[in-house]
CSV table of C-alpha atoms in Angstrom, one decimal:
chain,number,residue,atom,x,y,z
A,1,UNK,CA,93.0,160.4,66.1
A,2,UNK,CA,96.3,161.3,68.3
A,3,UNK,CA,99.6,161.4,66.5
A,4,UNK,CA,102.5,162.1,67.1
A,5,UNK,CA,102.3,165.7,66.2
A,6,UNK,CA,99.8,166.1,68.7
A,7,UNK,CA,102.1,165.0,71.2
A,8,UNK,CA,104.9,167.1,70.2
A,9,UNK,CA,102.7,170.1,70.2
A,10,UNK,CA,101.0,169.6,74.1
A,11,UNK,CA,104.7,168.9,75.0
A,12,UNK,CA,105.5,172.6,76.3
A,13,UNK,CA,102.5,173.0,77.8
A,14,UNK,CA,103.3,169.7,80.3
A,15,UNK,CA,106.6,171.3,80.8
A,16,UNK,CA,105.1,175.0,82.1
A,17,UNK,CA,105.2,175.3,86.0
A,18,UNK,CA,101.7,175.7,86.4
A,19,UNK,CA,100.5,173.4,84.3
A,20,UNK,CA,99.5,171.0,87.0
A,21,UNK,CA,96.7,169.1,88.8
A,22,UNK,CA,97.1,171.2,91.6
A,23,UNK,CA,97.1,174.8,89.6
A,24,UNK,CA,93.9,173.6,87.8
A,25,UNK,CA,92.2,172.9,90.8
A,26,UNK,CA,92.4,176.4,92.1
A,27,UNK,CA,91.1,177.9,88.8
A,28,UNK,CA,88.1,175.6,88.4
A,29,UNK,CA,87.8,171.7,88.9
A,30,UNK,CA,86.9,171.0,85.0
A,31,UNK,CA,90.1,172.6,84.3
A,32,UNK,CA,92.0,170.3,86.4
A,33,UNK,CA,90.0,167.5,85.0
A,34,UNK,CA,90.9,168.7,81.8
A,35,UNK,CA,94.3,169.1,82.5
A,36,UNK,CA,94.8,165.5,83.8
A,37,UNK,CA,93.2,163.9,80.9
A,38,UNK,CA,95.5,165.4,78.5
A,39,UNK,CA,98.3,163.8,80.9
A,40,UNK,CA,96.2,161.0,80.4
A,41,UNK,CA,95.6,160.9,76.9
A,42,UNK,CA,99.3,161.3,76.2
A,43,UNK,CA,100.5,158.6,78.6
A,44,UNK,CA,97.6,156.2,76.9
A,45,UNK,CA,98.9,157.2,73.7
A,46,UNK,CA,102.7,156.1,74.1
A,47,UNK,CA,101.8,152.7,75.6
A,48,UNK,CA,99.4,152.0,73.0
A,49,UNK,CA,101.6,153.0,70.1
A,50,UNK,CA,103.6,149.9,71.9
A,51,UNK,CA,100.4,147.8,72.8
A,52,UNK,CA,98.9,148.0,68.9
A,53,UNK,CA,101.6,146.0,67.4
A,54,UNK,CA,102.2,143.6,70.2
A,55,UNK,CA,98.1,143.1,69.8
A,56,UNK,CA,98.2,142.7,66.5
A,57,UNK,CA,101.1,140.2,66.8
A,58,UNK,CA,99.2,138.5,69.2
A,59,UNK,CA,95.4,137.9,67.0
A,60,UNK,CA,98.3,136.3,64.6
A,61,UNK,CA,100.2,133.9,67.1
A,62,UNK,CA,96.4,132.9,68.2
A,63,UNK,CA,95.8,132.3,64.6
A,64,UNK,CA,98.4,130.5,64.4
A,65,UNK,CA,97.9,128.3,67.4
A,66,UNK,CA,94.3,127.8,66.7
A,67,UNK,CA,95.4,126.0,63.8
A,68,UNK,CA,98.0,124.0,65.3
A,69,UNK,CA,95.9,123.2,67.7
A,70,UNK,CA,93.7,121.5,65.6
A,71,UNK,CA,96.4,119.9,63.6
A,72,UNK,CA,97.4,118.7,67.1
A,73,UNK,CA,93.7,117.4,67.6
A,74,UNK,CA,94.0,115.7,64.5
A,75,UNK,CA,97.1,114.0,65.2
A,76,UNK,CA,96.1,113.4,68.7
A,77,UNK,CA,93.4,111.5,67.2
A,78,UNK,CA,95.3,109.4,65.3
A,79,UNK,CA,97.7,108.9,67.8
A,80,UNK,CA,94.7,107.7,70.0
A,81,UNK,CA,93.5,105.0,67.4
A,82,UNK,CA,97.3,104.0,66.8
A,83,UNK,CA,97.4,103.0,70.6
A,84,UNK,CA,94.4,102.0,70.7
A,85,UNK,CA,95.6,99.4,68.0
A,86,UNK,CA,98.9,98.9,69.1
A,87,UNK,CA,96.5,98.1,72.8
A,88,UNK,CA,95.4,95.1,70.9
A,89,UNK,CA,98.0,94.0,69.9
A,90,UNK,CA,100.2,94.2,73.1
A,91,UNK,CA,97.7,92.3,75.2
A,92,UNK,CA,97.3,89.4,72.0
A,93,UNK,CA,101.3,89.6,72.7
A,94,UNK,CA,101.2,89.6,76.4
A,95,UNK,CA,99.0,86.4,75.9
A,96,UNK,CA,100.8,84.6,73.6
A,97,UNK,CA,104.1,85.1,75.7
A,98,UNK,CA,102.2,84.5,78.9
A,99,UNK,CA,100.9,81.2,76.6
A,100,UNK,CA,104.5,80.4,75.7
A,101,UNK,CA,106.1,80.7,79.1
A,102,UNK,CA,103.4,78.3,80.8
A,103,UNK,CA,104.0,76.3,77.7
A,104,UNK,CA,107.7,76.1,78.5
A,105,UNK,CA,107.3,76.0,82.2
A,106,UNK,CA,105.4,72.9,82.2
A,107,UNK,CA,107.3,71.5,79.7
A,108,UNK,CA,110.5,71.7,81.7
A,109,UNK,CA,108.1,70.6,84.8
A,110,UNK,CA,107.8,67.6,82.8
A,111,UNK,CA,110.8,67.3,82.2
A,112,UNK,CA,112.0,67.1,85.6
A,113,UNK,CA,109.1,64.9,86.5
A,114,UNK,CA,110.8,63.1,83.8
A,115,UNK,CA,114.1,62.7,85.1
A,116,UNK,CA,113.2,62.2,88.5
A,117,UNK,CA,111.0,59.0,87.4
A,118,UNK,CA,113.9,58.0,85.5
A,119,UNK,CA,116.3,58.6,88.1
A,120,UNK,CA,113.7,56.7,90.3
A,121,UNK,CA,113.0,53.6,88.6
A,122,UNK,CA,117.1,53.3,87.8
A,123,UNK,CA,117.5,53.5,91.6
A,124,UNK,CA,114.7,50.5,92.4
A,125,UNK,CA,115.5,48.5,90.0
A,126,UNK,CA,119.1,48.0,92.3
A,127,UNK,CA,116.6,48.1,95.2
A,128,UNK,CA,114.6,45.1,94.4
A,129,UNK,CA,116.8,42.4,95.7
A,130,UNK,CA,117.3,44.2,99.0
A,131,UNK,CA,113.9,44.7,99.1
A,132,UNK,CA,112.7,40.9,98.6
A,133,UNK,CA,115.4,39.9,100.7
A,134,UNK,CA,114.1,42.8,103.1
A,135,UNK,CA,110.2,41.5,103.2
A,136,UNK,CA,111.7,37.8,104.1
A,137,UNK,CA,113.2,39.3,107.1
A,138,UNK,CA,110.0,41.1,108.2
A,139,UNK,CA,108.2,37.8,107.9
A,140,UNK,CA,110.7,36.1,109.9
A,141,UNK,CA,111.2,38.8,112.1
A,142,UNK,CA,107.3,39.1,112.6
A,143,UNK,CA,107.3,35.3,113.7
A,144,UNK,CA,110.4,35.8,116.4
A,145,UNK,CA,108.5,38.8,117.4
A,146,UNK,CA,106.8,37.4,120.4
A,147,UNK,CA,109.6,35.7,122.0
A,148,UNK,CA,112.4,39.1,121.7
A,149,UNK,CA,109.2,41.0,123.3
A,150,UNK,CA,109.5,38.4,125.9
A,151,UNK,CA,113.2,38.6,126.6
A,152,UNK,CA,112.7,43.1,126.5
A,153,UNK,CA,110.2,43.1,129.3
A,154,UNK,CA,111.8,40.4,131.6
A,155,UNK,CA,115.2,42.9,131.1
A,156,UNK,CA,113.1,45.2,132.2
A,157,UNK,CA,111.4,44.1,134.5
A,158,UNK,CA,114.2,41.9,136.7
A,159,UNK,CA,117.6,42.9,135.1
A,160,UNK,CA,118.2,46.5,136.8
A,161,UNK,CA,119.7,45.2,140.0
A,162,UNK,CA,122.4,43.4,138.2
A,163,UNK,CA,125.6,43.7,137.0
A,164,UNK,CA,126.2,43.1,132.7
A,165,UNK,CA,127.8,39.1,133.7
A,166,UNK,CA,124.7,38.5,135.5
A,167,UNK,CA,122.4,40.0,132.9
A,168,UNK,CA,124.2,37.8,130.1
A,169,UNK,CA,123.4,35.2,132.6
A,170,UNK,CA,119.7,35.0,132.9
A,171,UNK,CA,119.3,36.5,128.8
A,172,UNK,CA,121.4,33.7,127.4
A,173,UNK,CA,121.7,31.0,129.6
A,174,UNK,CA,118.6,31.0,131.5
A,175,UNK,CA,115.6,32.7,129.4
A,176,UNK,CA,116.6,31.7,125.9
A,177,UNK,CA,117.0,28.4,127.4
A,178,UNK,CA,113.2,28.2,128.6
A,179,UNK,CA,112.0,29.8,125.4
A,180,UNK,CA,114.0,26.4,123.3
A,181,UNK,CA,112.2,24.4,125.5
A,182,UNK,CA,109.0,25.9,124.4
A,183,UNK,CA,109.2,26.1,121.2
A,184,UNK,CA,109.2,30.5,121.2
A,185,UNK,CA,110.4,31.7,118.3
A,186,UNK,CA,112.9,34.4,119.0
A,187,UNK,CA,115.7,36.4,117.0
A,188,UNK,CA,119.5,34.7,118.5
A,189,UNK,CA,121.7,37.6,118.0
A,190,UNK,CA,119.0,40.1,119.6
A,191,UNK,CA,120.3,43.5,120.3
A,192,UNK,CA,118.2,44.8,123.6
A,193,UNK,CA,119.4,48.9,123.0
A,194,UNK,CA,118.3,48.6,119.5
A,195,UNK,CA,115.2,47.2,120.4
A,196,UNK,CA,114.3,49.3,122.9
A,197,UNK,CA,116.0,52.7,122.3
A,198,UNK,CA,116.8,54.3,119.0
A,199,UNK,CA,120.2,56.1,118.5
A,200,UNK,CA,119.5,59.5,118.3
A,201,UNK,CA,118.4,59.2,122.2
A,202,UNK,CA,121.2,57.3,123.3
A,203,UNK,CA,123.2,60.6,121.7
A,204,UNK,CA,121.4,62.7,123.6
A,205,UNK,CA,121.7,60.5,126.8
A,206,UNK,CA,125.8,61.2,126.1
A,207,UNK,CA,125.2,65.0,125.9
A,208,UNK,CA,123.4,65.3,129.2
A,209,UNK,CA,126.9,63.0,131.4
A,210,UNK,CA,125.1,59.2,130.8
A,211,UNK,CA,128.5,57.4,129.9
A,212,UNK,CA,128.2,55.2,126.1
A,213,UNK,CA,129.3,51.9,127.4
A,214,UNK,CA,126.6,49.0,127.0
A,215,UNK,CA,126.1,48.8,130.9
A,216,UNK,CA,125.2,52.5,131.7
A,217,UNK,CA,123.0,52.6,128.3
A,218,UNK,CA,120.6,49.9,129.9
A,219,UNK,CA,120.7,50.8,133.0
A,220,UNK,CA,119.0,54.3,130.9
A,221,UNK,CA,116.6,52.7,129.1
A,222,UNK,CA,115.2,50.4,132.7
A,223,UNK,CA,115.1,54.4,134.1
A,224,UNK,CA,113.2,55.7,131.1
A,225,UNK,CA,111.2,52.3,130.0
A,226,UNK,CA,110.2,50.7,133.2
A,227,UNK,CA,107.1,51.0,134.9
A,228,UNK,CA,108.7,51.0,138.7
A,229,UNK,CA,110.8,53.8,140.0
A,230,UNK,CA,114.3,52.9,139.9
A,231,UNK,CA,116.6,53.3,142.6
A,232,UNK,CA,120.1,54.2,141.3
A,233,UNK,CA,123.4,52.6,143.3
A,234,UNK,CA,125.8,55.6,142.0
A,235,UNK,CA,128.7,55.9,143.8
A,236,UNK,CA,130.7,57.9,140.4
A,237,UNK,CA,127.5,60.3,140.6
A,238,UNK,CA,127.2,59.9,136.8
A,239,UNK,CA,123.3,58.8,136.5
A,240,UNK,CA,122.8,61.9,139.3
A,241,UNK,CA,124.4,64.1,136.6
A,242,UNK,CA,122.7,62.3,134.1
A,243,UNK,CA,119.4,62.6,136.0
A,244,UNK,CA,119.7,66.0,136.8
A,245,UNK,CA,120.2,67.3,133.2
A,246,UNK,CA,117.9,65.0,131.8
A,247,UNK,CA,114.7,66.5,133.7
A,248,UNK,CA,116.5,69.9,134.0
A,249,UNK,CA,113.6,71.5,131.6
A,250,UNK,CA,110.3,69.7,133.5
A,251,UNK,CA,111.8,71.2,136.6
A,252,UNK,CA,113.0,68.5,138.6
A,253,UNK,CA,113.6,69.4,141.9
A,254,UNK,CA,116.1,67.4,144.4
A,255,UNK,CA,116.7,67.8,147.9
């Protein structure tokens, strides 16, 4: 039931000197209750004539929401079965590209696989002379097998004290000689380093001071293939150098 006339009329009284919280308090304490609750009342009154409409402004925003709420439910909704569909689709997508890109990745494997056998059988079709005339050569080579085994051990066994004349010597003249007159089979333009030593170790002998003539490359392959200890004549120093970086790593040790 305050107004604003009410207010305008307890106006002087707040303005009086005693008209106080202390000044009622030394009459009685009801009249400084009194006093402070028209204080009070007044104060309440001017926020509220503010508050009212902001309230009433406010019951009509939360009408408001509360129906866009649910019209944001509702749409929610939908939007939750449109993904849910559009879910379904996506992974029947996913598959079918995932389908389509194994699809085309083994076809391109088989294409390649393609090409490669084409490529292949192109390429051995040239090879199949070589290769026939290749398979008579093992066959031969097989039967003069025995007698070039023959002429590698007894090089390694008796050619290390001597000089490349003398070596020709007892390979050509003497041994292939006795293996005529017995009736060995063995191959007349034999090559004892590429019988007994492949190449990539003869380059490897080079690297660690073993010279590349024919002589010092034999005389490498009796150190390394021979069942004796030899005892190298080395006035140059080269097969000491040779020796000494060969077994560096197994920790040779020399006096």
């Amino acid at each position: 039931t305050i107004n604003d006339e009410t207010v305008e009329l307890v106006q002087p009284y707040f303005e009086m000197e005693d008209y106080t919280l202390q000044h009622g308090q030394k009459v009685c304490g009801n009249v400084a209750g009194l006093l402070s609750w028209t204080k009070a009342m007044v104060v309440f009154y001017g926020v509220n004539r503010e508050v009212l409409p902001l309230k009433a402004n406010l019951a009509k925003q939360e009408g408001r929401l509360k129906i866009a709420n649910a019209e944001k439910d509702k749409a929610q909704a939908e939007l939750d079965e449109k993904q849910a569909e559009l879910d379904k689709v996506q992974a029947k997508f996913d598959a079918a590209m995932k389908e389509k890109m194994d699809l085309e990745d083994d076809a391109e494997a088989c294409k390649r696989k393609m090409q490669a056998a084409s490529t292949l059988i192109d390429g051995l079709s040239g090879e199949k002379v070589r290769w026939t005339q290749q398979s008579k050569e093992f066959k031969s080579q097989i039967n003069r097998l025995v007698g070039d085994i023959l002429l590698c051990t007894g090089f390694l066994s008796y050619c290390g004290p001597f000089n490349q004349d003398f070596r020709n010597l007892l390979l050509k003249d003497l041994w292939e000689k006795e293996l005529r007159a017995h009736k060995i089979p063995f191959s007349e333009d034999l090559n004892l380093i590429s019988m007994l030593v492949d190449q990539p170790t003869i380059s490897e002998w080079n690297l660690q001071g073993l010279p590349g003539d024919h002589l010092s490359i034999q005389n490498g392959i009796i150190c390394t293939k021979a069942s004796r200890y030899p005892l190298l004549v080395d006035p140059q120093t080269q097969g000491k150098t040779w020796v000494k970086n060969k077994e560096q790593d197994n920790e040779l040790q020399v006096t």
